[in-house]
Coordinates of C-alpha atoms in Angstrom, one line a residue:
Chain Y
M1 CA -36.9 14.1 37.6
T2 CA -35.1 11.4 35.3
V3 CA -38.6 9.8 34.6
Q4 CA -39.7 13.2 33.6
V5 CA -36.7 13.8 31.2
L6 CA -37.4 10.3 29.6
G7 CA -40.9 10.9 29.4
A8 CA -40.4 14.2 27.5
N9 CA -37.8 12.5 25.3
M10 CA -39.4 9.2 24.7
D11 CA -38.4 9.1 21.0
Y12 CA -34.7 9.5 22.0
A13 CA -35.0 7.0 24.7
A14 CA -36.5 4.4 22.0
I15 CA -33.7 5.3 19.8
V16 CA -30.9 4.6 22.2
V17 CA -32.7 1.2 23.2
L18 CA -32.8 0.3 19.4
F19 CA -29.3 1.2 19.0
C20 CA -28.2 -0.8 21.8
I21 CA -30.1 -3.8 20.8
G22 CA -28.5 -3.6 17.2
L23 CA -25.0 -3.5 18.7
Y24 CA -25.5 -6.2 21.1
V25 CA -26.8 -8.5 18.2
V26 CA -23.7 -7.7 16.3
V27 CA -21.4 -8.4 19.0
A28 CA -22.9 -11.4 20.8
K29 CA -24.5 -13.5 18.0
S30 CA -22.5 -15.9 16.1
N31 CA -24.4 -16.5 12.9
L32 CA -23.4 -13.9 10.3
I33 CA -26.9 -13.3 9.0
K34 CA -28.0 -12.5 12.3
K35 CA -25.1 -10.0 12.9
L36 CA -25.9 -8.3 9.5
I37 CA -29.5 -7.9 10.7
G38 CA -28.0 -6.5 14.1
L39 CA -26.1 -4.1 11.9
N40 CA -29.4 -2.9 10.0
I41 CA -31.2 -2.4 13.3
M42 CA -28.3 -0.1 14.3
E43 CA -28.6 1.8 11.1
T44 CA -32.6 2.2 11.5
A45 CA -31.9 3.5 14.9
V46 CA -29.6 6.2 13.6
F47 CA -32.0 7.2 10.7
A48 CA -34.7 7.4 13.2
F49 CA -32.6 9.6 15.3
I50 CA -31.6 12.0 12.3
V51 CA -35.4 12.3 11.4
T52 CA -36.5 13.0 14.7
A53 CA -33.8 15.6 15.3
G54 CA -35.3 17.5 12.1
M55 CA -38.9 17.6 13.4
V56 CA -40.4 20.8 14.6
E57 CA -43.4 20.8 16.7
G58 CA -46.5 21.3 14.5
G59 CA -44.1 21.9 11.6
D60 CA -45.4 21.6 7.8
A61 CA -43.7 19.9 4.9
P62 CA -41.2 22.3 3.6
I63 CA -42.8 22.6 0.1
L64 CA -43.3 26.1 -1.3
G65 CA -46.8 27.0 -2.4
P66 CA -50.0 29.0 -1.7
D67 CA -50.7 27.0 1.3
A68 CA -47.3 26.9 2.8
H69 CA -47.1 28.5 6.3
A70 CA -44.4 28.4 8.8
P71 CA -43.0 26.6 10.8
F72 CA -41.5 24.0 8.6
A73 CA -39.8 20.7 9.6
S74 CA -36.2 20.6 8.4
P75 CA -36.0 19.0 4.9
I76 CA -32.2 18.3 5.3
S77 CA -32.5 15.4 7.8
H78 CA -34.9 13.4 5.3
A79 CA -32.3 14.2 2.4
L80 CA -29.5 12.9 4.8
V81 CA -31.5 9.6 5.8
L82 CA -32.4 9.0 2.1
T83 CA -28.8 8.8 1.2
G84 CA -27.9 7.1 4.3
I85 CA -30.6 4.3 3.4
V86 CA -29.0 4.0 0.0
V87 CA -25.6 3.3 1.6
A88 CA -27.2 1.0 4.3
V89 CA -28.7 -1.1 1.4
S90 CA -25.4 -1.4 -0.6
T91 CA -23.7 -2.4 2.6
T92 CA -26.2 -5.1 3.1
A93 CA -26.0 -6.2 -0.5
L94 CA -22.2 -6.6 -0.5
A95 CA -22.2 -8.3 3.0
L96 CA -24.9 -10.9 1.8
A97 CA -22.8 -11.5 -1.3
I98 CA -19.7 -12.2 0.9
I99 CA -21.8 -14.3 3.1
L100 CA -23.1 -16.3 0.1
R101 CA -19.2 -16.9 -0.8
I102 CA -18.3 -17.9 2.8
H103 CA -21.3 -20.3 2.8
R104 CA -20.2 -21.9 -0.6
E105 CA -16.4 -22.2 0.7
Y106 CA -16.9 -23.3 4.4
G107 CA -20.4 -24.7 4.5
T108 CA -21.2 -22.9 7.6
L109 CA -22.1 -19.4 8.9
E110 CA -21.3 -19.7 12.8
V111 CA -18.4 -17.6 13.6
D112 CA -17.1 -19.9 16.1
E113 CA -17.2 -22.9 13.5
L114 CA -15.5 -20.7 11.0
R115 CA -12.7 -19.6 13.3
Q116 CA -12.0 -23.5 14.0
M117 CA -11.7 -24.1 10.2
D118 CA -9.6 -21.2 9.8
G119 CA -7.2 -21.8 12.7
Chain R
M1 CA -3.7 25.3 -16.5
W2 CA -2.7 25.2 -12.9
T3 CA -5.0 27.6 -11.8
W4 CA -8.1 26.0 -13.4
P5 CA -10.9 26.8 -10.8
H6 CA -12.7 23.5 -11.2
W7 CA -9.8 21.1 -10.2
L8 CA -11.3 20.5 -7.0
P9 CA -14.5 19.0 -7.9
A10 CA -12.6 17.5 -11.1
I11 CA -10.2 15.3 -9.0
V12 CA -13.1 13.9 -7.0
A13 CA -15.4 13.1 -9.9
A14 CA -12.7 11.9 -12.5
P15 CA -11.9 8.7 -10.5
I16 CA -15.3 7.9 -9.6
V17 CA -16.9 8.4 -13.3
G18 CA -13.9 6.9 -14.9
G19 CA -14.2 3.8 -12.6
V20 CA -18.0 3.4 -13.4
L21 CA -17.2 3.6 -17.2
V22 CA -14.4 0.8 -16.9
P23 CA -16.8 -2.2 -17.3
A24 CA -18.4 -0.5 -20.4
L25 CA -15.1 0.1 -22.2
A26 CA -14.2 -3.4 -21.3
M27 CA -16.9 -4.7 -23.3
R28 CA -15.0 -3.5 -26.2
G29 CA -11.9 -5.5 -25.0
R30 CA -10.5 -6.2 -21.7
R31 CA -7.1 -4.6 -22.5
W32 CA -8.6 -1.3 -22.3
A33 CA -9.3 -1.4 -18.6
P34 CA -5.9 -0.9 -17.2
G35 CA -4.8 1.8 -19.7
W36 CA -8.1 3.7 -19.3
S37 CA -7.4 3.6 -15.4
L38 CA -4.1 4.8 -16.0
L39 CA -5.1 7.8 -17.9
V40 CA -7.9 8.7 -15.3
L41 CA -5.3 8.6 -12.7
S42 CA -2.9 10.6 -14.5
F43 CA -5.5 13.4 -14.9
T44 CA -6.2 13.2 -11.1
L45 CA -2.6 13.3 -10.3
L46 CA -2.2 16.4 -12.3
G47 CA -5.1 18.0 -10.5
A48 CA -4.0 17.0 -7.1
L49 CA -0.4 18.4 -8.0
A50 CA -2.0 21.8 -9.3
L51 CA -4.0 22.2 -6.1
T52 CA -1.2 21.2 -3.9
L53 CA 1.0 24.2 -5.7
Q54 CA -1.8 26.5 -5.1
V55 CA -2.1 25.7 -1.4
A56 CA 1.8 26.1 -0.9
R57 CA 1.5 29.4 -2.5
G58 CA -1.6 30.9 -1.3
G59 CA -3.3 28.7 1.6
P60 CA -6.3 26.7 1.7
V61 CA -8.5 26.7 -1.7
S62 CA -12.1 26.4 -1.3
Y63 CA -15.1 25.7 -3.8
D64 CA -18.8 26.0 -3.6
M65 CA -20.6 22.9 -5.3
G66 CA -23.0 24.2 -7.8
G67 CA -22.3 27.9 -7.0
W68 CA -24.5 27.4 -3.6
A69 CA -22.9 29.6 -1.0
R70 CA -21.6 28.1 2.1
P71 CA -22.6 27.0 4.9
Y72 CA -25.9 26.1 3.0
G73 CA -24.3 24.6 -0.2
I74 CA -21.8 22.0 -0.2
E75 CA -18.1 23.1 0.4
L76 CA -14.9 21.4 -1.0
R77 CA -11.9 22.6 0.8
F78 CA -8.3 21.7 -0.2
D79 CA -5.9 22.6 2.7
E80 CA -2.7 21.2 3.9
V81 CA -4.1 17.9 4.9
S82 CA -6.0 17.5 1.9
A83 CA -2.8 17.5 0.0
F84 CA -2.5 13.7 1.1
A85 CA -4.7 13.5 -2.1
L86 CA -1.5 13.9 -4.1
A87 CA -0.1 10.6 -2.4
I88 CA -3.5 9.1 -3.1
A89 CA -3.4 9.7 -6.8
L90 CA 0.5 8.9 -6.9
V91 CA 0.2 5.5 -5.1
G92 CA -2.9 4.7 -7.0
W93 CA -1.4 5.2 -10.3
L94 CA 1.6 3.3 -9.4
A95 CA -0.7 0.4 -8.0
V96 CA -2.7 0.2 -11.2
L97 CA 0.7 -0.1 -13.2
F98 CA 1.8 -2.7 -11.0
S99 CA -1.7 -4.4 -11.5
F100 CA -1.0 -4.8 -15.2
R101 CA 0.9 -8.0 -14.5
Y102 CA 0.0 -8.8 -11.0
A103 CA -4.0 -8.8 -11.2
P104 CA -4.6 -11.5 -14.0
R105 CA -2.6 -13.9 -11.8
A106 CA -4.6 -13.1 -8.7
I107 CA -8.3 -12.2 -10.0
P108 CA -10.4 -14.2 -12.4
W109 CA -10.2 -13.2 -16.0
E110 CA -13.9 -12.3 -16.1
R111 CA -13.9 -10.1 -13.1
L112 CA -10.7 -8.1 -14.0
P113 CA -12.6 -4.9 -15.3
Y114 CA -14.6 -4.9 -12.1
Y115 CA -11.3 -5.0 -10.2
Y116 CA -10.2 -1.7 -11.7
T117 CA -13.7 -0.2 -11.2
L118 CA -13.4 -0.7 -7.5
L119 CA -9.9 0.5 -7.3
L120 CA -10.8 3.7 -9.1
L121 CA -14.0 4.2 -6.9
N122 CA -11.8 3.5 -3.8
L123 CA -9.2 6.1 -4.8
G124 CA -12.2 8.5 -5.6
G125 CA -13.7 8.0 -2.4
M126 CA -10.4 8.8 -0.7
I127 CA -9.9 12.0 -2.3
G128 CA -13.4 13.0 -1.9
F129 CA -13.1 12.4 1.9
V130 CA -9.7 14.4 2.2
V131 CA -11.1 17.4 0.2
T132 CA -14.8 17.6 1.7
G133 CA -15.7 20.5 3.9
D134 CA -19.0 19.1 5.0
L135 CA -19.8 16.5 7.6
F136 CA -22.5 14.5 5.7
N137 CA -20.1 14.3 2.6
L138 CA -17.5 13.0 5.0
F139 CA -19.8 10.2 5.9
V140 CA -20.8 9.6 2.1
F141 CA -17.0 9.4 1.0
L142 CA -16.2 7.2 3.9
E143 CA -18.7 4.9 2.7
V144 CA -17.8 4.9 -0.8
L145 CA -14.2 4.1 0.2
S146 CA -14.9 1.6 2.9
L147 CA -17.4 -0.5 0.7
S148 CA -15.0 -0.7 -2.1
A149 CA -12.3 -1.6 0.3
Y150 CA -14.3 -4.4 1.7
A151 CA -14.9 -5.7 -1.9
L152 CA -11.4 -5.1 -3.0
V153 CA -10.3 -7.6 0.0
A154 CA -12.8 -10.3 -1.3
V155 CA -11.7 -10.0 -4.8
S156 CA -9.0 -12.3 -4.8
R157 CA -9.1 -16.1 -4.9
G158 CA -8.7 -18.3 -1.9
K159 CA -10.7 -19.3 1.1
V160 CA -9.3 -16.8 3.4
A161 CA -10.3 -13.6 1.4
G162 CA -14.1 -13.8 1.8
L163 CA -13.7 -14.2 5.7
A164 CA -11.2 -11.6 6.1
S165 CA -13.6 -9.2 4.0
M166 CA -16.6 -10.2 6.1
K167 CA -14.5 -9.5 9.3
Y168 CA -13.4 -6.0 7.9
L169 CA -16.8 -5.3 6.7
L170 CA -18.6 -5.9 10.2
M171 CA -16.3 -3.8 12.0
G172 CA -16.1 -1.1 9.3
A173 CA -19.8 -1.0 9.1
V174 CA -20.5 -0.7 12.8
S175 CA -18.0 2.1 12.8
S176 CA -19.5 4.0 9.9
V177 CA -22.9 3.8 11.7
V178 CA -21.4 5.2 14.6
V179 CA -19.8 8.1 12.4
L180 CA -23.3 8.8 11.1
L181 CA -24.7 8.9 14.5
C182 CA -22.2 11.5 15.6
V183 CA -22.8 13.5 12.3
G184 CA -26.5 13.6 13.5
I185 CA -25.6 14.6 16.9
L186 CA -23.7 17.6 15.7
Y187 CA -26.4 18.5 13.2
S188 CA -29.2 18.5 15.8
L189 CA -26.9 20.4 18.0
T190 CA -26.2 23.2 15.5
G191 CA -28.4 22.7 12.6
S192 CA -25.3 22.9 10.2
L193 CA -23.3 20.4 8.3
N194 CA -20.6 22.7 7.3
M195 CA -17.5 21.9 9.3
A196 CA -16.3 25.3 9.8
D197 CA -19.7 26.5 10.4
V198 CA -20.3 23.7 12.9
A199 CA -17.2 24.7 14.8
L200 CA -18.6 28.3 14.9
R201 CA -22.0 27.5 16.2
L202 CA -20.7 24.7 18.7
A203 CA -19.0 27.6 20.6
E204 CA -22.4 28.8 21.5
T205 CA -24.1 25.5 22.7
S206 CA -24.0 24.9 26.3
S207 CA -24.6 21.1 26.4
P208 CA -21.2 19.3 27.0
L209 CA -22.8 16.0 27.3
P210 CA -23.8 15.2 23.8
L211 CA -20.6 17.1 22.6
A212 CA -18.7 14.7 24.6
L213 CA -20.7 11.8 23.3
A214 CA -20.0 13.0 19.7
L215 CA -16.4 13.4 20.2
G216 CA -16.1 10.0 22.0
G217 CA -18.1 8.4 19.1
F218 CA -16.2 9.9 16.4
T219 CA -12.9 9.0 17.9
A220 CA -13.8 5.4 18.5
A221 CA -15.2 4.9 15.1
F222 CA -12.2 6.6 13.3
M223 CA -9.9 4.4 15.4
V224 CA -11.5 1.4 14.0
K225 CA -11.0 2.7 10.6
A226 CA -7.5 3.3 11.4
A227 CA -6.8 0.1 12.9
L228 CA -5.4 1.3 16.2
F229 CA -4.7 -1.3 18.8
P230 CA -7.0 -2.8 20.3
L231 CA -9.4 -2.1 17.4
H232 CA -7.0 -3.6 14.9
T233 CA -8.1 -7.1 14.6
W234 CA -9.7 -6.8 11.2
L235 CA -6.4 -5.6 9.7
P236 CA -3.9 -8.2 9.4
D237 CA -5.9 -10.8 7.6
A238 CA -7.7 -8.3 5.3
H239 CA -4.6 -6.6 4.3
A240 CA -2.6 -10.0 3.9
A241 CA -5.5 -11.7 2.1
A242 CA -5.9 -8.7 -0.5
P243 CA -3.9 -9.0 -3.9
S244 CA -0.6 -7.0 -3.2
P245 CA -1.6 -3.8 -5.0
V246 CA -4.7 -3.6 -3.0
S247 CA -2.8 -4.2 0.2
A248 CA -0.5 -1.2 -0.8
I249 CA -3.5 0.9 -1.1
L250 CA -5.5 -0.3 2.1
S251 CA -2.3 -0.1 4.1
G252 CA -0.8 3.0 2.9
L253 CA -3.9 5.0 2.0
V254 CA -7.3 3.8 3.5
V255 CA -6.0 3.4 7.0
K256 CA -4.9 6.8 6.8
M257 CA -8.6 8.1 6.2
G258 CA -9.4 7.3 9.8
I259 CA -6.3 9.4 10.9
I260 CA -7.7 12.3 8.6
G261 CA -11.2 11.8 9.8
L262 CA -9.9 12.1 13.3
I263 CA -7.9 15.2 12.4
R264 CA -10.9 16.9 11.0
V265 CA -13.1 16.1 14.0
L266 CA -10.2 17.4 16.5
Q267 CA -10.0 20.5 14.3
I268 CA -13.8 21.3 14.8
F269 CA -13.7 20.6 18.4
H270 CA -10.4 22.5 18.9
T271 CA -12.0 25.8 17.0
S272 CA -15.3 25.5 18.9
G273 CA -13.2 25.4 22.3
G274 CA -16.4 24.3 24.2
L275 CA -15.0 21.1 25.4
D276 CA -11.7 20.4 27.2
L277 CA -9.5 18.0 24.9
G278 CA -7.0 17.1 27.5
Y279 CA -8.5 13.9 28.3
L280 CA -8.9 13.0 24.8
H281 CA -5.2 13.7 24.1
L282 CA -4.2 11.6 26.9
A283 CA -6.3 8.8 25.9
L284 CA -4.8 9.0 22.4
M285 CA -1.2 9.1 23.6
W286 CA -1.5 6.0 25.6
L287 CA -3.6 4.2 22.9
G288 CA -0.9 5.3 20.4
A289 CA 1.8 4.1 22.5
A290 CA 0.0 0.7 23.0
S291 CA -0.5 0.2 19.5
L292 CA 3.1 1.3 18.5
I293 CA 4.4 -1.2 20.8
M294 CA 1.9 -4.0 20.3
G295 CA 2.0 -3.8 16.7
A296 CA 5.8 -4.0 16.4
V297 CA 5.8 -7.2 18.7
F298 CA 3.2 -8.9 16.6
A299 CA 5.1 -7.8 13.5
I300 CA 8.2 -9.7 14.9
V301 CA 6.5 -13.0 15.5
Q302 CA 4.9 -13.2 12.2
E303 CA 6.2 -15.9 9.7
D304 CA 4.0 -14.4 6.5
L305 CA 5.8 -11.6 5.0
K306 CA 2.6 -9.7 4.3
Q307 CA 1.1 -10.4 7.9
M308 CA 4.5 -8.9 8.9
L309 CA 4.0 -5.6 7.1
A310 CA 0.1 -5.5 8.1
Y311 CA 1.3 -5.6 11.9
S312 CA 4.0 -2.8 11.2
T313 CA 1.1 -0.8 10.0
V314 CA -0.6 -1.1 13.3
S315 CA 2.6 0.0 14.8
N316 CA 2.9 3.1 12.6
V317 CA -0.7 4.1 13.0
G318 CA 0.3 4.3 16.7
Y319 CA 3.2 6.5 16.1
I320 CA 0.8 9.2 14.3
V321 CA -1.9 8.8 16.9
L322 CA 0.5 9.4 19.5
G323 CA 2.0 12.3 17.7
L324 CA -1.5 13.7 17.6
G325 CA -2.1 13.2 21.2
L326 CA 0.8 14.8 22.2
A327 CA -0.6 18.0 21.0
S328 CA 2.3 20.2 20.7
S329 CA 2.6 21.8 17.4
T330 CA 5.9 20.1 16.7
A331 CA 4.7 16.7 17.4
V332 CA 1.6 17.3 15.5
S333 CA 3.5 18.4 12.7
G334 CA 5.5 15.4 12.7
A335 CA 2.4 13.0 12.9
L336 CA 1.0 15.0 9.8
V337 CA 4.3 14.4 7.8
H338 CA 4.4 10.7 9.0
V339 CA 0.8 10.2 7.6
L340 CA 2.4 11.1 4.1
N341 CA 5.7 9.4 4.4
H342 CA 4.3 6.1 5.7
A343 CA 1.9 6.0 2.7
V344 CA 4.8 6.1 0.4
I345 CA 6.9 3.8 2.3
K346 CA 4.2 1.1 3.1
S347 CA 3.0 0.9 -0.4
C348 CA 6.8 0.5 -1.4
L349 CA 6.9 -2.5 0.9
F350 CA 3.7 -4.0 0.0
L351 CA 4.4 -3.8 -3.9
A352 CA 8.0 -5.3 -3.3
A353 CA 6.5 -8.2 -1.3
G354 CA 4.0 -8.6 -4.2
A355 CA 6.8 -8.7 -6.8
L356 CA 8.4 -11.4 -4.6
I357 CA 5.4 -13.4 -4.2
L358 CA 4.6 -13.0 -8.0
G359 CA 8.2 -14.1 -8.8
T360 CA 8.6 -17.0 -6.5
G361 CA 5.1 -18.2 -5.4
Q362 CA 6.3 -18.1 -1.9
R363 CA 5.0 -15.6 0.8
T364 CA 6.6 -17.0 4.3
L365 CA 10.1 -15.8 5.3
T366 CA 11.5 -19.6 5.2
G367 CA 9.9 -20.0 1.7
L368 CA 11.6 -16.8 0.4
Q369 CA 15.1 -17.6 2.0
G370 CA 18.0 -16.8 -0.4
V371 CA 15.6 -14.5 -2.7
G372 CA 18.1 -11.5 -2.3
R373 CA 20.5 -13.3 -4.6
T374 CA 18.1 -14.1 -7.5
M375 CA 15.7 -11.0 -7.1
P376 CA 18.4 -8.3 -6.2
V377 CA 16.6 -5.2 -7.4
T378 CA 13.3 -6.0 -5.7
C379 CA 15.1 -6.9 -2.5
V380 CA 17.0 -3.8 -2.6
A381 CA 13.8 -1.7 -2.8
L382 CA 12.4 -3.8 0.0
S383 CA 15.3 -3.2 2.1
I384 CA 15.2 0.6 1.8
G385 CA 11.6 0.5 2.4
I386 CA 12.3 -1.3 5.7
L387 CA 15.1 1.1 6.7
A388 CA 12.6 4.0 6.1
I389 CA 9.8 2.2 8.2
I390 CA 12.3 1.9 11.1
G391 CA 13.1 5.6 10.8
V392 CA 16.7 5.3 10.0
P393 CA 18.2 8.8 8.7
P394 CA 18.2 9.9 5.9
T395 CA 15.2 7.8 4.9
G396 CA 11.5 8.8 4.8
G397 CA 10.4 7.5 8.2
F398 CA 13.1 9.8 10.0
P399 CA 11.7 13.2 9.7
G400 CA 8.2 12.4 11.0
K401 CA 9.5 10.1 13.9
W402 CA 12.2 12.5 15.0
T403 CA 10.0 15.6 14.8
M404 CA 7.5 13.6 17.2
A405 CA 10.3 12.7 19.6
V406 CA 11.3 16.1 19.8
G407 CA 7.7 17.2 20.2
A408 CA 7.2 14.8 23.1
V409 CA 10.1 16.2 25.0
E410 CA 8.7 19.8 24.1
A411 CA 5.5 18.8 25.6
G412 CA 7.1 17.6 28.8
R413 CA 6.6 14.0 28.2
P414 CA 9.9 12.8 27.6
G415 CA 8.8 9.1 28.5
F416 CA 6.9 9.1 25.2
A417 CA 10.0 9.9 23.2
V418 CA 11.6 7.0 24.8
V419 CA 8.5 4.7 23.7
L420 CA 9.1 6.2 20.0
V421 CA 12.7 4.9 19.9
L422 CA 11.8 1.6 21.6
G423 CA 9.3 0.9 18.9
A424 CA 11.9 1.7 16.2
L425 CA 14.4 -0.8 18.0
L426 CA 11.7 -3.4 18.1
L427 CA 11.2 -2.8 14.2
V428 CA 15.2 -3.4 13.9
I429 CA 14.7 -7.1 15.0
Y430 CA 12.1 -7.6 12.4
Y431 CA 14.2 -5.9 9.7
A432 CA 17.1 -8.4 10.8
R433 CA 14.9 -11.3 10.5
I434 CA 14.0 -10.3 6.9
V435 CA 17.6 -9.6 5.9
N436 CA 19.0 -12.9 7.4
A437 CA 16.2 -14.8 5.5
F438 CA 16.8 -12.9 2.1
Y439 CA 20.5 -12.5 2.1
F440 CA 22.3 -15.0 4.3
R441 CA 20.3 -18.3 3.8
P442 CA 20.6 -20.5 0.8
P443 CA 17.6 -20.9 -1.2
A444 CA 15.2 -23.3 0.2
H445 CA 12.9 -23.8 -2.8
P446 CA 13.5 -24.4 -6.2
E447 CA 11.1 -21.6 -7.3
V448 CA 13.4 -19.3 -5.6
E449 CA 16.4 -20.5 -7.4
G450 CA 14.7 -19.8 -10.7
A451 CA 13.2 -16.4 -9.8
R452 CA 14.2 -13.3 -11.6
D453 CA 13.4 -9.6 -11.3
G454 CA 10.2 -8.7 -12.8
V455 CA 9.1 -6.8 -15.9
P456 CA 9.2 -3.0 -16.0
S457 CA 5.7 -2.7 -15.1
I458 CA 6.4 -4.6 -11.8
L459 CA 9.8 -2.9 -11.1
V460 CA 9.0 0.7 -12.0
P461 CA 6.4 1.3 -9.3
V462 CA 8.6 -0.5 -6.6
L463 CA 11.7 1.4 -7.4
T464 CA 9.9 4.8 -7.8
L465 CA 8.3 4.3 -4.3
A466 CA 11.8 3.2 -3.0
A467 CA 13.3 6.4 -4.4
L468 CA 10.5 8.5 -2.9
S469 CA 11.1 6.8 0.5
L470 CA 14.6 8.0 0.3
L471 CA 13.8 11.5 -1.1
A472 CA 11.1 11.8 1.6
G473 CA 14.0 11.8 4.2
I474 CA 16.5 13.9 2.1
L475 CA 14.0 16.6 1.6
G476 CA 12.2 16.1 5.1
R477 CA 12.1 19.9 5.8
V478 CA 9.9 20.7 2.9
P479 CA 6.9 18.8 4.0
L480 CA 7.3 19.7 7.7
E481 CA 7.2 23.3 6.8
F482 CA 4.1 22.7 4.5
V483 CA 2.0 21.2 7.1
E484 CA 2.8 23.7 9.7
P485 CA -0.3 25.8 9.3
A486 CA -2.5 22.7 9.6
A487 CA -0.7 21.7 12.9
M488 CA -1.3 25.3 14.2
R489 CA -4.9 24.9 13.4
L490 CA -5.2 21.6 15.4
V491 CA -3.3 22.9 18.6
G492 CA -2.5 26.4 18.1
P493 CA -4.1 29.3 20.4

């Protein structure tokens, strides 16, 4: 039964796996750049989830016109994800700027080495 | 003027637009940046005051953005909890005034306009966060205020700032992603993003598992933002490394956004009623109690004045979360009032600490010995702030903490009332350490001997906030009665 549920919701299962990989990278890796990549993987998983949730079986693009016919895919989730991507890019840009500064000041990006110098 | 219908979008837009314009104005002359920021915030303060008066008279005010009717359009909603916008505008205004003298010392000259931009963006993001009635907007404003907060920590000189900011960013960004995920879950369950509408539609869904996942995710994420023990690890470094006016804003206001986010989520789930919130309340109670005690214990052993104040924020967030977890209307009213009072008190403390650091160049308790004699006015303000944070009557910490203790007894959990009192007693120890160092020790450093109370732009914010910390206690009943409808929406039938 579990297998069937997983099979029917393959997309969601993939998203959960992706999210967990991202979280693992953020928590377990000690390089700041790798942590940032992990964060981006998590964000991608969430975006994929929201887009998938807006999908309608056989749905059309929700654009009015002579050829438009129901059902339509939800346009809101795309708008949400677009905004989310902008936010994610800003986060990444800010994080990279701060990482550059840390590298200039400490000469390393490994968290354990940074902790020793800080201590 | 008080009933202008567009105040609600105006108080969100003004700081954000005004903030973006600062660098352009600074091209004409850098002197313009602080004055302009003050002007923008005066306007915001007026708007927040007008809206709070409207709420006090006639209940929550609602505004449909662009004239699109909710739940399809985006709703802005100013209720009793949103009245925190008044504290945001006021503390922001005073922090900008304080920055006149402080910022040029802490921040490289060429970056000064951007400092004011970030400050205004942060305040605008927070005001947006407390007034929005839309879940996705909640996330966007959360990111506006969080990103500007990370940058504000990194803005000061010194090695620690970059690392503290990175630590804050990583934990904050992960929690933001979790918030977005939970917003996505609620959206896919209900097909709506309007909070009130989501609450209505959730009542009809019969899938408790994703609901519980969303509730748990929201709670954990907002706990990181609120720096609740054991997720507080980013806070002490970030708040101590930031320039003092920023510390005041971070500790007094930004941390509260986690709490207000939690309140919004609790409100949705309480209204929908599909899920038993008993376990969550139990978890909040214990986490709050742990945070309350651990924060106070950590605060006692600190040597750095600002680190001490940062840990006391962890303790006070514990108070508020404990009050929310007790889930009796009295305790929740107490918690809501303490959100406001702690904002005023903690920003008073951080600004006073900033004035001491500016005057003496020292930031440890040993270094600041004897400063009570050379900077008497600032030290009196700091002492009032500390009395208030302990919760000694009739200061501002008392009404909230007392009401929560009464609420704990009412909720049939007198044990937590004991914890509340115990936390205050622990804070007395840390107060005694500061008083001992400031007043009963001879000056250890020549800088302390030569220090004097600052100029008016330093003293006015510190004294205003100290006076408000006192007033919040003397007029303690007014805010308690004001937030009662909000408390009823959270736990009422």
